[in-house]
Structures are given as C-alpha cells and as structure tokens.
Amino acid sequence: MDTSEPESDYLSAYEFSFTAKLPPQAVDPRANVQREAAPGTGTRAPQFDVFYPWKFDAVPWAATRTPEPPVSEQPCTIWGTGMLDQIPAYRGQNPIAPDGDVALLIPKLFGDEGFPTLPQSPAWPSP
C-alpha cells in the first residue's frame, strides 16, 4: 500500500509538514456527533480509527529555510512563558536560560497539586 510517506526512519518537524485532506465525497463520521459524555459513561479511548477517512501527506520542506529568530523571540515561547505561571509546579521559573536558549525547568510540586487537570473536553465519543 502506498502511503506517500517519505522514505525515512526518522521524521522531524524541521524536515516535513503534513497536510490533512478529506477525500471528495467522503463524510467524516464524527461530524455532528454528540461530544458531551455524561460522567462515568463511555471510554476515554476511541474504539475506531479516529483518522478515517482523512488522508495525511508528508510534504518535504524546501532545502533552504529562512533562519528562525532566537528561542526567546519565537511566538510559541512567548505564549508558553506567559502560561507557565498557571502551572503551580513551574510557577515563578523562567523557561529562557541566560544564553537565550531553553532552560531546564524543575517541577516544585507533583501530582494534582503541581499539575492540576480539568476533565477532557470535548469528551471522547461513545463507540
């Protein structure tokens, strides 16, 4: 079966991006599915191919890429830095090292105290 995937044992987000396409006349079976499961019902893991009927194609990036800004100036880093104080285990820590690279963060608290979680939303649909 030809999956149109690149011939490689290793994929990196630095080398490929992926496109997702719904084939013509295909209907996504999850469209209009009730996604609010009552607590204690259903399973947390899907019991079906969650990617069907979508097709995913790996798209190699061009050989030359524009240089990226320093880690401390990248939009994801800026956003993540602002969100970090919302996680008690990492509150008050700076994710950017003095050299401008990513710093190693040490969790101060573990379990629900350090990493509080909310129920999954939307919930997995029932099989």
Short mmCIF file of N, CA and C in Angstrom, two decimals:
data_model
loop_
_atom_site.label_atom_id
_atom_site.label_comp_id
_atom_site.label_asym_id
_atom_site.label_seq_id
_atom_site.Cartn_x
_atom_site.Cartn_y
_atom_site.Cartn_z
N MET A 1 0.85 -1.18 0.00
CA MET A 1 0.00 0.00 0.00
C MET A 1 0.89 1.24 0.00
N ASP A 2 0.67 2.14 -0.91
CA ASP A 2 1.44 3.37 -0.99
C ASP A 2 0.79 4.42 -0.11
N THR A 3 1.55 4.87 0.88
CA THR A 3 1.02 5.89 1.79
C THR A 3 1.53 7.27 1.47
N SER A 4 2.39 7.38 0.48
CA SER A 4 3.00 8.66 0.09
C SER A 4 3.85 9.25 1.20
N GLU A 5 4.28 8.42 2.12
CA GLU A 5 5.13 8.90 3.20
C GLU A 5 6.58 8.91 2.73
N PRO A 6 7.39 9.80 3.25
CA PRO A 6 8.79 9.85 2.83
C PRO A 6 9.52 8.59 3.28
N GLU A 7 10.52 8.19 2.51
CA GLU A 7 11.34 7.03 2.86
C GLU A 7 12.35 7.46 3.90
N SER A 8 12.03 7.28 5.14
CA SER A 8 12.91 7.70 6.22
C SER A 8 12.53 6.95 7.48
N ASP A 9 13.54 6.63 8.29
CA ASP A 9 13.28 6.02 9.59
C ASP A 9 13.06 7.09 10.65
N TYR A 10 13.28 8.34 10.27
CA TYR A 10 13.22 9.42 11.24
C TYR A 10 12.54 10.62 10.59
N LEU A 11 11.54 11.12 11.23
CA LEU A 11 10.87 12.34 10.75
C LEU A 11 11.04 13.43 11.79
N SER A 12 11.25 14.59 11.32
CA SER A 12 11.40 15.72 12.21
C SER A 12 10.52 16.85 11.70
N ALA A 13 9.96 17.60 12.63
CA ALA A 13 9.15 18.74 12.22
C ALA A 13 9.99 19.78 11.50
N TYR A 14 11.31 19.66 11.61
CA TYR A 14 12.19 20.56 10.90
C TYR A 14 12.32 20.19 9.44
N GLU A 15 11.92 18.97 9.07
CA GLU A 15 12.09 18.49 7.71
C GLU A 15 10.80 18.36 6.91
N PHE A 16 9.68 18.11 7.60
CA PHE A 16 8.42 17.84 6.92
C PHE A 16 7.28 18.56 7.60
N SER A 17 6.27 18.85 6.83
CA SER A 17 4.99 19.25 7.40
C SER A 17 3.98 18.26 6.84
N PHE A 18 2.81 18.24 7.39
CA PHE A 18 1.80 17.29 6.94
C PHE A 18 0.52 18.02 6.58
N THR A 19 -0.12 17.56 5.55
CA THR A 19 -1.41 18.12 5.17
C THR A 19 -2.47 17.06 5.42
N ALA A 20 -3.63 17.49 5.83
CA ALA A 20 -4.76 16.58 6.05
C ALA A 20 -5.86 16.98 5.08
N LYS A 21 -6.35 16.00 4.33
CA LYS A 21 -7.39 16.27 3.33
C LYS A 21 -8.51 15.27 3.49
N LEU A 22 -9.72 15.74 3.38
CA LEU A 22 -10.88 14.87 3.36
C LEU A 22 -11.16 14.56 1.89
N PRO A 23 -11.06 13.27 1.49
CA PRO A 23 -11.26 12.94 0.07
C PRO A 23 -12.63 13.41 -0.43
N PRO A 24 -12.73 13.67 -1.75
CA PRO A 24 -14.02 14.09 -2.32
C PRO A 24 -15.12 13.09 -2.01
N GLN A 25 -16.27 13.56 -1.71
CA GLN A 25 -17.46 12.77 -1.37
C GLN A 25 -17.33 11.97 -0.07
N ALA A 26 -16.21 12.10 0.64
CA ALA A 26 -16.07 11.40 1.92
C ALA A 26 -16.79 12.20 3.00
N VAL A 27 -17.33 11.49 3.96
CA VAL A 27 -18.03 12.13 5.07
C VAL A 27 -17.30 11.73 6.35
N ASP A 28 -16.93 12.71 7.13
CA ASP A 28 -16.28 12.44 8.39
C ASP A 28 -17.34 11.89 9.35
N PRO A 29 -17.18 10.65 9.84
CA PRO A 29 -18.21 10.07 10.71
C PRO A 29 -18.37 10.78 12.04
N ARG A 30 -17.42 11.66 12.38
CA ARG A 30 -17.51 12.38 13.66
C ARG A 30 -18.31 13.67 13.53
N ALA A 31 -18.65 14.05 12.31
CA ALA A 31 -19.42 15.28 12.13
C ALA A 31 -20.76 15.15 12.84
N ASN A 32 -21.13 16.16 13.58
CA ASN A 32 -22.41 16.21 14.29
C ASN A 32 -22.57 15.13 15.34
N VAL A 33 -21.45 14.63 15.90
CA VAL A 33 -21.51 13.63 16.96
C VAL A 33 -21.64 14.35 18.29
N GLN A 34 -22.48 13.83 19.16
CA GLN A 34 -22.61 14.39 20.50
C GLN A 34 -21.29 14.21 21.23
N ARG A 35 -20.66 15.28 21.68
CA ARG A 35 -19.33 15.19 22.28
C ARG A 35 -19.36 15.39 23.80
N GLU A 36 -20.50 15.61 24.35
CA GLU A 36 -20.59 15.78 25.79
C GLU A 36 -21.03 14.46 26.41
N ALA A 37 -20.07 13.70 26.93
CA ALA A 37 -20.41 12.43 27.57
C ALA A 37 -20.74 12.67 29.03
N ALA A 38 -21.73 11.95 29.52
CA ALA A 38 -22.09 12.05 30.92
C ALA A 38 -20.96 11.44 31.75
N PRO A 39 -20.61 12.04 32.90
CA PRO A 39 -19.54 11.49 33.73
C PRO A 39 -19.78 10.02 34.04
N GLY A 40 -18.72 9.24 33.93
CA GLY A 40 -18.81 7.81 34.25
C GLY A 40 -19.32 6.94 33.12
N THR A 41 -19.55 7.53 31.93
CA THR A 41 -20.04 6.73 30.81
C THR A 41 -19.00 6.67 29.72
N GLY A 42 -19.09 5.66 28.87
CA GLY A 42 -18.19 5.55 27.73
C GLY A 42 -16.77 5.21 28.16
N THR A 43 -15.86 5.30 27.20
CA THR A 43 -14.45 5.05 27.48
C THR A 43 -13.66 6.29 27.09
N ARG A 44 -12.48 6.44 27.65
CA ARG A 44 -11.68 7.61 27.32
C ARG A 44 -10.94 7.45 26.01
N ALA A 45 -10.72 6.21 25.58
CA ALA A 45 -10.00 5.98 24.33
C ALA A 45 -10.99 5.67 23.22
N PRO A 46 -10.73 6.14 22.02
CA PRO A 46 -11.64 5.83 20.91
C PRO A 46 -11.58 4.35 20.56
N GLN A 47 -12.69 3.83 20.08
CA GLN A 47 -12.78 2.42 19.69
C GLN A 47 -12.87 2.29 18.18
N PHE A 48 -12.35 3.27 17.45
CA PHE A 48 -12.44 3.28 16.00
C PHE A 48 -11.25 4.06 15.46
N ASP A 49 -11.04 4.01 14.16
CA ASP A 49 -9.95 4.73 13.51
C ASP A 49 -10.31 6.22 13.52
N VAL A 50 -9.68 6.98 14.39
CA VAL A 50 -10.03 8.40 14.53
C VAL A 50 -9.58 9.23 13.34
N PHE A 51 -8.74 8.67 12.47
CA PHE A 51 -8.27 9.42 11.32
C PHE A 51 -9.05 9.12 10.04
N TYR A 52 -9.91 8.10 10.05
CA TYR A 52 -10.67 7.75 8.86
C TYR A 52 -11.74 8.80 8.62
N PRO A 53 -11.99 9.24 7.44
CA PRO A 53 -11.42 8.92 6.13
C PRO A 53 -10.35 9.91 5.68
N TRP A 54 -9.82 10.69 6.60
CA TRP A 54 -8.84 11.71 6.25
C TRP A 54 -7.56 11.08 5.70
N LYS A 55 -6.91 11.78 4.78
CA LYS A 55 -5.64 11.35 4.20
C LYS A 55 -4.57 12.36 4.62
N PHE A 56 -3.42 11.85 5.05
CA PHE A 56 -2.32 12.70 5.50
C PHE A 56 -1.13 12.50 4.58
N ASP A 57 -0.62 13.58 4.05
CA ASP A 57 0.53 13.53 3.16
C ASP A 57 1.68 14.31 3.77
N ALA A 58 2.87 13.69 3.77
CA ALA A 58 4.08 14.37 4.23
C ALA A 58 4.58 15.26 3.11
N VAL A 59 4.88 16.50 3.43
CA VAL A 59 5.36 17.45 2.45
C VAL A 59 6.74 17.91 2.86
N PRO A 60 7.79 17.50 2.10
CA PRO A 60 9.15 17.94 2.46
C PRO A 60 9.27 19.46 2.34
N TRP A 61 10.00 20.04 3.26
CA TRP A 61 10.26 21.47 3.20
C TRP A 61 11.34 21.74 2.16
N ALA A 62 11.43 22.94 1.73
CA ALA A 62 12.47 23.34 0.78
C ALA A 62 13.85 23.12 1.41
N ALA A 63 14.84 22.95 0.55
CA ALA A 63 16.20 22.69 1.04
C ALA A 63 16.74 23.88 1.84
N THR A 64 16.37 25.07 1.44
CA THR A 64 16.83 26.24 2.19
C THR A 64 15.66 26.84 2.94
N ARG A 65 15.88 27.14 4.18
CA ARG A 65 14.83 27.72 5.01
C ARG A 65 15.32 29.05 5.56
N THR A 66 14.39 29.91 5.81
CA THR A 66 14.77 31.18 6.40
C THR A 66 15.18 30.95 7.85
N PRO A 67 16.17 31.65 8.34
CA PRO A 67 16.60 31.46 9.73
C PRO A 67 15.48 31.83 10.70
N GLU A 68 15.40 31.08 11.77
CA GLU A 68 14.39 31.35 12.79
C GLU A 68 14.95 32.35 13.80
N PRO A 69 14.06 33.12 14.42
CA PRO A 69 14.52 34.06 15.45
C PRO A 69 15.00 33.26 16.68
N PRO A 70 15.72 33.90 17.59
CA PRO A 70 16.14 33.21 18.81
C PRO A 70 14.92 32.64 19.54
N VAL A 71 15.15 31.58 20.29
CA VAL A 71 14.07 30.90 21.00
C VAL A 71 13.24 31.89 21.82
N SER A 72 13.89 32.82 22.49
CA SER A 72 13.18 33.76 23.36
C SER A 72 12.25 34.70 22.59
N GLU A 73 12.42 34.80 21.27
CA GLU A 73 11.59 35.70 20.46
C GLU A 73 10.55 34.96 19.63
N GLN A 74 10.48 33.65 19.73
CA GLN A 74 9.53 32.89 18.94
C GLN A 74 8.14 32.98 19.56
N PRO A 75 7.10 33.11 18.74
CA PRO A 75 5.74 33.28 19.28
C PRO A 75 5.31 32.19 20.27
N CYS A 76 5.66 30.93 19.99
CA CYS A 76 5.26 29.85 20.90
C CYS A 76 5.93 30.00 22.26
N THR A 77 7.18 30.41 22.25
CA THR A 77 7.90 30.59 23.51
C THR A 77 7.30 31.74 24.30
N ILE A 78 7.00 32.82 23.63
CA ILE A 78 6.40 33.98 24.31
C ILE A 78 5.06 33.59 24.92
N TRP A 79 4.24 32.87 24.15
CA TRP A 79 2.94 32.41 24.66
C TRP A 79 3.14 31.47 25.84
N GLY A 80 4.04 30.48 25.68
CA GLY A 80 4.26 29.50 26.73
C GLY A 80 4.79 30.11 28.01
N THR A 81 5.66 31.11 27.87
CA THR A 81 6.20 31.79 29.04
C THR A 81 5.08 32.45 29.84
N GLY A 82 4.14 33.04 29.14
CA GLY A 82 3.01 33.67 29.82
C GLY A 82 2.09 32.68 30.50
N MET A 83 2.02 31.46 29.96
CA MET A 83 1.14 30.43 30.52
C MET A 83 1.80 29.68 31.68
N LEU A 84 3.11 29.74 31.79
CA LEU A 84 3.85 28.93 32.75
C LEU A 84 3.41 29.16 34.19
N ASP A 85 3.12 30.38 34.55
CA ASP A 85 2.72 30.67 35.93
C ASP A 85 1.37 30.08 36.29
N GLN A 86 0.63 29.59 35.31
CA GLN A 86 -0.66 28.95 35.61
C GLN A 86 -0.47 27.50 36.07
N ILE A 87 0.75 26.98 35.95
CA ILE A 87 1.04 25.60 36.38
C ILE A 87 1.81 25.70 37.69
N PRO A 88 1.17 25.34 38.81
CA PRO A 88 1.84 25.51 40.12
C PRO A 88 3.22 24.87 40.20
N ALA A 89 3.44 23.76 39.53
CA ALA A 89 4.74 23.08 39.62
C ALA A 89 5.87 23.92 39.05
N TYR A 90 5.56 24.83 38.12
CA TYR A 90 6.60 25.63 37.47
C TYR A 90 6.48 27.13 37.73
N ARG A 91 5.54 27.53 38.56
CA ARG A 91 5.29 28.95 38.81
C ARG A 91 6.56 29.65 39.27
N GLY A 92 6.83 30.81 38.65
CA GLY A 92 7.97 31.63 39.04
C GLY A 92 9.27 31.26 38.36
N GLN A 93 9.29 30.22 37.53
CA GLN A 93 10.52 29.83 36.86
C GLN A 93 10.59 30.48 35.48
N ASN A 94 11.79 30.77 35.03
CA ASN A 94 11.99 31.37 33.72
C ASN A 94 12.38 30.28 32.73
N PRO A 95 11.59 30.06 31.68
CA PRO A 95 11.91 29.00 30.72
C PRO A 95 13.04 29.36 29.76
N ILE A 96 13.53 30.59 29.83
CA ILE A 96 14.62 31.02 28.95
C ILE A 96 15.90 31.15 29.78
N ALA A 97 16.95 30.43 29.36
CA ALA A 97 18.24 30.48 30.04
C ALA A 97 18.93 31.81 29.72
N PRO A 98 19.92 32.20 30.51
CA PRO A 98 20.63 33.46 30.25
C PRO A 98 21.23 33.56 28.84
N ASP A 99 21.59 32.40 28.24
CA ASP A 99 22.16 32.44 26.89
C ASP A 99 21.08 32.56 25.81
N GLY A 100 19.80 32.64 26.21
CA GLY A 100 18.71 32.79 25.26
C GLY A 100 18.13 31.47 24.78
N ASP A 101 18.70 30.35 25.21
CA ASP A 101 18.19 29.04 24.83
C ASP A 101 17.13 28.59 25.85
N VAL A 102 16.58 27.43 25.64
CA VAL A 102 15.56 26.90 26.54
C VAL A 102 16.21 26.45 27.84
N ALA A 103 15.60 26.82 28.96
CA ALA A 103 16.12 26.44 30.28
C ALA A 103 15.47 25.14 30.74
N LEU A 104 16.16 24.41 31.58
CA LEU A 104 15.62 23.20 32.19
C LEU A 104 14.76 23.63 33.37
N LEU A 105 13.50 23.23 33.35
CA LEU A 105 12.59 23.57 34.43
C LEU A 105 12.48 22.38 35.38
N ILE A 106 12.48 22.65 36.67
CA ILE A 106 12.39 21.61 37.68
C ILE A 106 11.02 21.74 38.37
N PRO A 107 10.19 20.68 38.29
CA PRO A 107 8.89 20.77 38.96
C PRO A 107 9.05 20.91 40.47
N LYS A 108 8.34 21.86 41.08
CA LYS A 108 8.40 22.06 42.52
C LYS A 108 7.38 21.18 43.24
N LEU A 109 6.28 20.86 42.55
CA LEU A 109 5.21 20.06 43.13
C LEU A 109 4.83 18.98 42.13
N PHE A 110 4.37 17.84 42.62
CA PHE A 110 3.95 16.76 41.74
C PHE A 110 2.48 16.42 41.98
N GLY A 111 1.94 15.55 41.14
CA GLY A 111 0.56 15.11 41.30
C GLY A 111 -0.43 16.22 41.02
N ASP A 112 -1.61 16.11 41.61
CA ASP A 112 -2.66 17.10 41.38
C ASP A 112 -2.29 18.49 41.88
N GLU A 113 -1.43 18.56 42.93
CA GLU A 113 -1.02 19.87 43.44
C GLU A 113 -0.19 20.63 42.41
N GLY A 114 0.72 19.92 41.74
CA GLY A 114 1.61 20.58 40.80
C GLY A 114 1.06 20.67 39.40
N PHE A 115 0.26 19.67 39.02
CA PHE A 115 -0.25 19.61 37.65
C PHE A 115 -1.77 19.39 37.67
N PRO A 116 -2.53 20.39 38.12
CA PRO A 116 -3.99 20.19 38.14
C PRO A 116 -4.52 20.03 36.72
N THR A 117 -5.51 19.18 36.57
CA THR A 117 -6.09 18.94 35.24
C THR A 117 -7.60 19.10 35.29
N LEU A 118 -8.15 19.46 34.17
CA LEU A 118 -9.59 19.54 34.02
C LEU A 118 -10.07 18.30 33.27
N PRO A 119 -11.34 17.96 33.33
CA PRO A 119 -11.84 16.84 32.55
C PRO A 119 -11.63 17.10 31.07
N GLN A 120 -11.40 16.03 30.31
CA GLN A 120 -11.18 16.16 28.87
C GLN A 120 -12.39 16.79 28.21
N SER A 121 -12.13 17.75 27.34
CA SER A 121 -13.22 18.42 26.63
C SER A 121 -12.75 18.73 25.22
N PRO A 122 -13.44 18.31 24.20
CA PRO A 122 -14.67 17.52 24.29
C PRO A 122 -14.35 16.09 24.68
N ALA A 123 -15.32 15.42 25.26
CA ALA A 123 -15.14 14.04 25.67
C ALA A 123 -15.05 13.14 24.44
N TRP A 124 -14.40 11.97 24.62
CA TRP A 124 -14.37 11.02 23.51
C TRP A 124 -15.78 10.56 23.22
N PRO A 125 -16.15 10.45 21.95
CA PRO A 125 -17.49 9.95 21.65
C PRO A 125 -17.62 8.48 22.03
N SER A 126 -18.81 8.06 22.38
CA SER A 126 -19.06 6.65 22.71
C SER A 126 -18.91 5.81 21.46
N PRO A 127 -18.47 4.54 21.63
CA PRO A 127 -18.30 3.69 20.44
C PRO A 127 -19.63 3.41 19.76
#
